[in-house]
Amino acid sequence: MATVSAARQGARVLVVETSGCFGGAGTTSMVAQWLGFYNGETCAVGGLPMEFAERVIARGGSNGFENYVLAEATVRPLHLKRLPFNPEIVKLVADELVLESGASALVHARICGASRDDDRVTGVQIETSGGRLNVGASCFIDATGDAVVARHAGAPLADVQAGRHRMGMSLVFRLSHVDVARFRALSRQEKRAIALEGMATGELFWDVLSVSPVGTSDAICLMSHLDGLDNLDPNDLTRAEFIGRYQVSRIASFLKRRMPGFAACELAGIASHVGVRESVRLVGDYLLTEQDVVGATPFEDAVALGCGPLDVHEEDGKLRLFMPAQPFEIPARSMTCISVRNLVVTGRAISATREANGAIRHQATAMALGQAAGHLAAHAGAYGWDVRALPHGTVQKSLTAAGALPSRGHLPPATAVS
Ligand SMILES: Cc1cc2nc3c(=O)[nH]c(=O)nc-3n(C[C@H](O)[C@H](O)[C@H](O)COP(=O)(O)OP(=O)(O)OC[C@H]3O[C@@H](n4cnc5c(N)ncnc54)[C@H](O)[C@@H]3O)c2cc1C
């Protein structure tokens, strides 16, 4: 999103991606349902993310938004709207968007360092198939989820200490030959009973039986649960992939044997990267809090709207899951920091408390932030490449012109007040 957004605003952009495709966790980790477009019946994300969603639907990659019960088999289910999608189609549409935007791209290219001069990042080091590259730029957007550029540039970060509890990772997998309709017709009680049975036999690893359909016969299953591991520790990350695949094999056998609709299922794919919910975050010019989320604090420099849900996986494995009463504003200051003036951090690594992070980490919110990051970076040139110097009005105006909804005041009139 940030790439396309900045390029459409006239910036010369290079996007560097460590995997082979774009789309982030939605493609590489097969997190195949977009949450965060809607808060209740209010659609609070427009602009480029909505264009992306519409193009995925038009390509047959999704049937569109649907009502859904999140964490249905747990004690705390939540009704919301989601957009389930086929990650392979998302890869195709993401390619089109990037290529059409005129941005340059490097995939299979991993940022592994950053150079800094005083309060500026001057370049990043990138490991590529052809060796190490040094790339300089006037402005940098860190959309890595793990604050990779910010970390290498020495920006202040929260929750860096090793051993800190992080929300569990999950390795997502895809089963073919599933009677998805039959599974969906089960009552919540039936699903919960089977989930508890699987946990008792050690074949399921938590009671979330999340299934995202692809067509009528494929199920993308988000059911593995890897707690107590830190993706920034290389040994933990390796363990997560190995244990994750072990869990996938146990879960798939259990579903085939026990879950209505899964008797003929085949393992069709395992995500190429374990899904990471939480790592480090920027300590920015503003720290977004749970109070800001729940109370929908108004910000003069709002650049995106979050919808929720607030979804925090606690240390004891329990979910803290609820929908804020209304869409909430996210300020540009949660994406910038005083010590590195030409850096914008976007996505799940923005400056937020752990609880607020639980509400902003959904993909539609990450995409809305990505669009905002593109505008911040593209327009910073007129202000000495100091993203903190941009007048609020400039960014909000350009975002609005691009169809985005940067603040609650930009919602359609009927939904502008709760
Ligand atoms: C198991 C799981 C289930 C989830 N369920 C949902 C859900 O149902 N719906 C929903 O909307 N959200 C869900 N989320 C949350 C959501 O997927 C993430 O919070 C969101 O994708 C974060 O977006 P991001 O752009 O910040 O990071 P990411 O989507 O992780 O994108 C970061 C990108 O940066 C790349 N990158 C990382 N490091 C480097 C580097 N060093 N060099 C170059 N490139 C790099 C990555 O390859 C990736 O493409 C879930 C997350 C997980 C892990």
PDB file of C-alpha atoms and ligand atoms in Angstrom, residues 1 15-37 68 70 82-83 85 106 108-113 125-127 142-149 151-152 167-172 206 210 212 222-224 273-278 308-309 311 313 346-350 357 360-367 369-370, ligand 1:
ATOM      1  CA  MET A   1       0.000   0.000   0.000  1.00  0.00           C
ATOM      2  CA  VAL A  15       9.956  -1.319  -2.644  1.00  0.00           C
ATOM      3  CA  VAL A  16      12.143  -3.982  -1.038  1.00  0.00           C
ATOM      4  CA  GLU A  17      10.451  -7.243  -0.066  1.00  0.00           C
ATOM      5  CA  THR A  18      12.117 -10.234   1.521  1.00  0.00           C
ATOM      6  CA  SER A  19       9.624 -12.792   0.210  1.00  0.00           C
ATOM      7  CA  GLY A  20       8.766 -13.356  -3.443  1.00  0.00           C
ATOM      8  CA  CYS A  21       5.446 -11.505  -3.474  1.00  0.00           C
ATOM      9  CA  PHE A  22       3.597  -8.545  -2.011  1.00  0.00           C
ATOM     10  CA  GLY A  23       0.635  -8.620   0.339  1.00  0.00           C
ATOM     11  CA  GLY A  24       2.470  -9.185   3.632  1.00  0.00           C
ATOM     12  CA  ALA A  25       0.988 -11.660   6.087  1.00  0.00           C
ATOM     13  CA  GLY A  26      -2.128 -11.924   3.896  1.00  0.00           C
ATOM     14  CA  THR A  27      -0.130 -13.779   1.262  1.00  0.00           C
ATOM     15  CA  THR A  28       3.077 -15.160   2.793  1.00  0.00           C
ATOM     16  CA  SER A  29       1.405 -16.227   6.046  1.00  0.00           C
ATOM     17  CA  MET A  30      -1.960 -17.006   4.377  1.00  0.00           C
ATOM     18  CA  VAL A  31      -3.900 -14.783   6.782  1.00  0.00           C
ATOM     19  CA  ALA A  32      -6.706 -14.897   4.254  1.00  0.00           C
ATOM     20  CA  GLN A  33      -9.372 -12.628   5.672  1.00  0.00           C
ATOM     21  CA  TRP A  34      -9.249  -8.878   5.869  1.00  0.00           C
ATOM     22  CA  LEU A  35     -10.592  -7.451   9.114  1.00  0.00           C
ATOM     23  CA  GLY A  36     -10.650  -3.774   9.954  1.00  0.00           C
ATOM     24  CA  PHE A  37     -12.628  -2.359   7.045  1.00  0.00           C
ATOM     25  CA  TYR A  68     -18.700 -13.598  10.437  1.00  0.00           C
ATOM     26  CA  LEU A  70     -14.634 -14.512  14.996  1.00  0.00           C
ATOM     27  CA  ARG A  82     -14.671  -9.785   7.143  1.00  0.00           C
ATOM     28  CA  LEU A  83     -13.484 -10.139   3.581  1.00  0.00           C
ATOM     29  CA  PHE A  85      -9.883 -13.972   0.007  1.00  0.00           C
ATOM     30  CA  LEU A 106      13.122  -5.874  -5.494  1.00  0.00           C
ATOM     31  CA  HIS A 108      13.775 -11.835  -2.399  1.00  0.00           C
ATOM     32  CA  ALA A 109      15.652  -8.841  -1.034  1.00  0.00           C
ATOM     33  CA  ARG A 110      16.035  -8.479   2.723  1.00  0.00           C
ATOM     34  CA  ILE A 111      16.858  -5.242   4.491  1.00  0.00           C
ATOM     35  CA  CYS A 112      19.613  -6.119   6.933  1.00  0.00           C
ATOM     36  CA  GLY A 113      21.041  -2.770   7.972  1.00  0.00           C
ATOM     37  CA  GLN A 125      21.685  -2.438   3.250  1.00  0.00           C
ATOM     38  CA  ILE A 126      19.881  -5.154   1.358  1.00  0.00           C
ATOM     39  CA  GLU A 127      20.814  -8.830   0.931  1.00  0.00           C
ATOM     40  CA  ASP A 142       9.325   0.956   7.335  1.00  0.00           C
ATOM     41  CA  ALA A 143       6.456  -1.420   6.516  1.00  0.00           C
ATOM     42  CA  THR A 144       8.213  -4.570   7.711  1.00  0.00           C
ATOM     43  CA  GLY A 145       5.877  -5.219  10.642  1.00  0.00           C
ATOM     44  CA  ASP A 146       8.972  -5.809  12.772  1.00  0.00           C
ATOM     45  CA  ALA A 147      10.328  -2.237  12.591  1.00  0.00           C
ATOM     46  CA  VAL A 148      13.410  -3.547  10.780  1.00  0.00           C
ATOM     47  CA  VAL A 149      14.569  -0.196   9.383  1.00  0.00           C
ATOM     48  CA  ARG A 151      15.699  -0.963  14.582  1.00  0.00           C
ATOM     49  CA  HIS A 152      18.778  -0.759  12.378  1.00  0.00           C
ATOM     50  CA  MET A 167       1.200 -12.914  21.320  1.00  0.00           C
ATOM     51  CA  GLY A 168       1.404 -16.445  19.984  1.00  0.00           C
ATOM     52  CA  MET A 169       2.331 -17.121  16.381  1.00  0.00           C
ATOM     53  CA  SER A 170       0.252 -19.389  14.126  1.00  0.00           C
ATOM     54  CA  LEU A 171       1.167 -21.380  11.046  1.00  0.00           C
ATOM     55  CA  VAL A 172      -1.754 -21.262   8.639  1.00  0.00           C
ATOM     56  CA  TRP A 206      -6.308 -23.998  21.100  1.00  0.00           C
ATOM     57  CA  SER A 210     -10.885 -20.308  12.307  1.00  0.00           C
ATOM     58  CA  SER A 212     -11.540 -18.874   5.798  1.00  0.00           C
ATOM     59  CA  LEU A 222      -5.886 -20.744  11.264  1.00  0.00           C
ATOM     60  CA  MET A 223      -5.706 -23.250  14.085  1.00  0.00           C
ATOM     61  CA  SER A 224      -2.097 -23.747  15.124  1.00  0.00           C
ATOM     62  CA  HIS A 273       6.113 -17.930   6.720  1.00  0.00           C
ATOM     63  CA  VAL A 274       4.697 -18.512  10.188  1.00  0.00           C
ATOM     64  CA  GLY A 275       2.238 -15.759  11.105  1.00  0.00           C
ATOM     65  CA  VAL A 276       3.658 -13.253  13.593  1.00  0.00           C
ATOM     66  CA  ARG A 277       1.152 -11.267  15.616  1.00  0.00           C
ATOM     67  CA  GLU A 278       3.476  -9.151  17.702  1.00  0.00           C
ATOM     68  CA  GLY A 308     -10.953  -2.997  15.669  1.00  0.00           C
ATOM     69  CA  PRO A 309     -11.599  -5.475  17.083  1.00  0.00           C
ATOM     70  CA  ASP A 311      -7.742  -8.562  19.972  1.00  0.00           C
ATOM     71  CA  HIS A 313      -3.763 -12.835  23.133  1.00  0.00           C
ATOM     72  CA  THR A 346       3.607   1.901   9.331  1.00  0.00           C
ATOM     73  CA  GLY A 347       1.545  -1.233   9.956  1.00  0.00           C
ATOM     74  CA  ARG A 348       1.606  -3.191  13.175  1.00  0.00           C
ATOM     75  CA  ALA A 349       4.880  -1.610  14.343  1.00  0.00           C
ATOM     76  CA  ILE A 350       3.488   1.906  14.853  1.00  0.00           C
ATOM     77  CA  ASN A 357      -1.646  -2.557  18.993  1.00  0.00           C
ATOM     78  CA  ILE A 360      -4.612  -1.556  14.964  1.00  0.00           C
ATOM     79  CA  ARG A 361      -2.891  -4.727  13.780  1.00  0.00           C
ATOM     80  CA  HIS A 362      -5.671  -5.884  11.416  1.00  0.00           C
ATOM     81  CA  GLN A 363      -4.818  -5.859   7.755  1.00  0.00           C
ATOM     82  CA  ALA A 364      -7.306  -3.216   6.579  1.00  0.00           C
ATOM     83  CA  THR A 365      -5.983  -0.843   9.243  1.00  0.00           C
ATOM     84  CA  ALA A 366      -2.407  -1.687   8.249  1.00  0.00           C
ATOM     85  CA  MET A 367      -3.361  -0.914   4.644  1.00  0.00           C
ATOM     86  CA  LEU A 369      -1.821   3.289   7.530  1.00  0.00           C
ATOM     87  CA  GLY A 370       0.230   2.214   4.513  1.00  0.00           C
TER      88      GLY A 370
HETATM   89  C1  LIG B   1      -1.848 -15.832  12.769  1.00  0.00           C
HETATM   90  C2  LIG B   1      -2.373 -14.468  12.505  1.00  0.00           C
HETATM   91  C3  LIG B   1      -3.727 -14.278  12.320  1.00  0.00           C
HETATM   92  C4  LIG B   1      -4.224 -13.031  12.008  1.00  0.00           C
HETATM   93  N1  LIG B   1      -5.545 -12.891  11.716  1.00  0.00           N
HETATM   94  C5  LIG B   1      -5.945 -11.764  11.092  1.00  0.00           C
HETATM   95  C6  LIG B   1      -7.215 -11.706  10.470  1.00  0.00           C
HETATM   96  O1  LIG B   1      -7.999 -12.650  10.537  1.00  0.00           O
HETATM   97  N2  LIG B   1      -7.536 -10.574   9.783  1.00  0.00           N
HETATM   98  C7  LIG B   1      -6.695  -9.484   9.729  1.00  0.00           C
HETATM   99  O2  LIG B   1      -7.040  -8.489   9.097  1.00  0.00           O
HETATM  100  N3  LIG B   1      -5.502  -9.516  10.345  1.00  0.00           N
HETATM  101  C8  LIG B   1      -5.099 -10.636  10.989  1.00  0.00           C
HETATM  102  N4  LIG B   1      -3.851 -10.707  11.544  1.00  0.00           N
HETATM  103  C9  LIG B   1      -3.026  -9.490  11.664  1.00  0.00           C
HETATM  104  C10 LIG B   1      -2.369  -9.070  10.384  1.00  0.00           C
HETATM  105  O3  LIG B   1      -2.132 -10.139   9.509  1.00  0.00           O
HETATM  106  C11 LIG B   1      -1.048  -8.341  10.630  1.00  0.00           C
HETATM  107  O4  LIG B   1      -1.054  -7.620  11.819  1.00  0.00           O
HETATM  108  C12 LIG B   1      -0.822  -7.395   9.456  1.00  0.00           C
HETATM  109  O5  LIG B   1      -0.595  -8.174   8.306  1.00  0.00           O
HETATM  110  C13 LIG B   1       0.322  -6.461   9.734  1.00  0.00           C
HETATM  111  O6  LIG B   1       0.594  -5.757   8.560  1.00  0.00           O
HETATM  112  P1  LIG B   1       2.028  -5.139   8.312  1.00  0.00           P
HETATM  113  O7  LIG B   1       1.977  -4.538   6.957  1.00  0.00           O
HETATM  114  O8  LIG B   1       2.421  -4.312   9.463  1.00  0.00           O
HETATM  115  O9  LIG B   1       3.034  -6.396   8.331  1.00  0.00           O
HETATM  116  P2  LIG B   1       3.073  -7.658   7.394  1.00  0.00           P
HETATM  117  O10 LIG B   1       1.744  -7.985   6.840  1.00  0.00           O
HETATM  118  O11 LIG B   1       3.773  -8.706   8.188  1.00  0.00           O
HETATM  119  O12 LIG B   1       4.000  -7.204   6.181  1.00  0.00           O
HETATM  120  C14 LIG B   1       5.366  -6.949   6.378  1.00  0.00           C
HETATM  121  C15 LIG B   1       6.091  -7.186   5.064  1.00  0.00           C
HETATM  122  O13 LIG B   1       7.458  -6.798   5.213  1.00  0.00           O
HETATM  123  C16 LIG B   1       8.288  -7.830   4.723  1.00  0.00           C
HETATM  124  N5  LIG B   1       9.556  -7.784   5.465  1.00  0.00           N
HETATM  125  C17 LIG B   1       9.746  -8.102   6.764  1.00  0.00           C
HETATM  126  N6  LIG B   1      11.044  -7.956   7.084  1.00  0.00           N
HETATM  127  C18 LIG B   1      11.677  -7.524   5.973  1.00  0.00           C
HETATM  128  C19 LIG B   1      13.029  -7.198   5.682  1.00  0.00           C
HETATM  129  N7  LIG B   1      13.991  -7.291   6.600  1.00  0.00           N
HETATM  130  N8  LIG B   1      13.342  -6.800   4.429  1.00  0.00           N
HETATM  131  C20 LIG B   1      12.371  -6.713   3.466  1.00  0.00           C
HETATM  132  N9  LIG B   1      11.075  -7.023   3.694  1.00  0.00           N
HETATM  133  C21 LIG B   1      10.733  -7.410   4.935  1.00  0.00           C
HETATM  134  C22 LIG B   1       7.502  -9.102   4.977  1.00  0.00           C
HETATM  135  O14 LIG B   1       7.939 -10.155   4.143  1.00  0.00           O
HETATM  136  C23 LIG B   1       6.086  -8.652   4.670  1.00  0.00           C
HETATM  137  O15 LIG B   1       5.772  -8.774   3.311  1.00  0.00           O
HETATM  138  C24 LIG B   1      -3.341 -11.935  11.919  1.00  0.00           C
HETATM  139  C25 LIG B   1      -1.979 -12.113  12.128  1.00  0.00           C
HETATM  140  C26 LIG B   1      -1.499 -13.369  12.410  1.00  0.00           C
HETATM  141  C27 LIG B   1      -0.035 -13.552  12.571  1.00  0.00           C
END
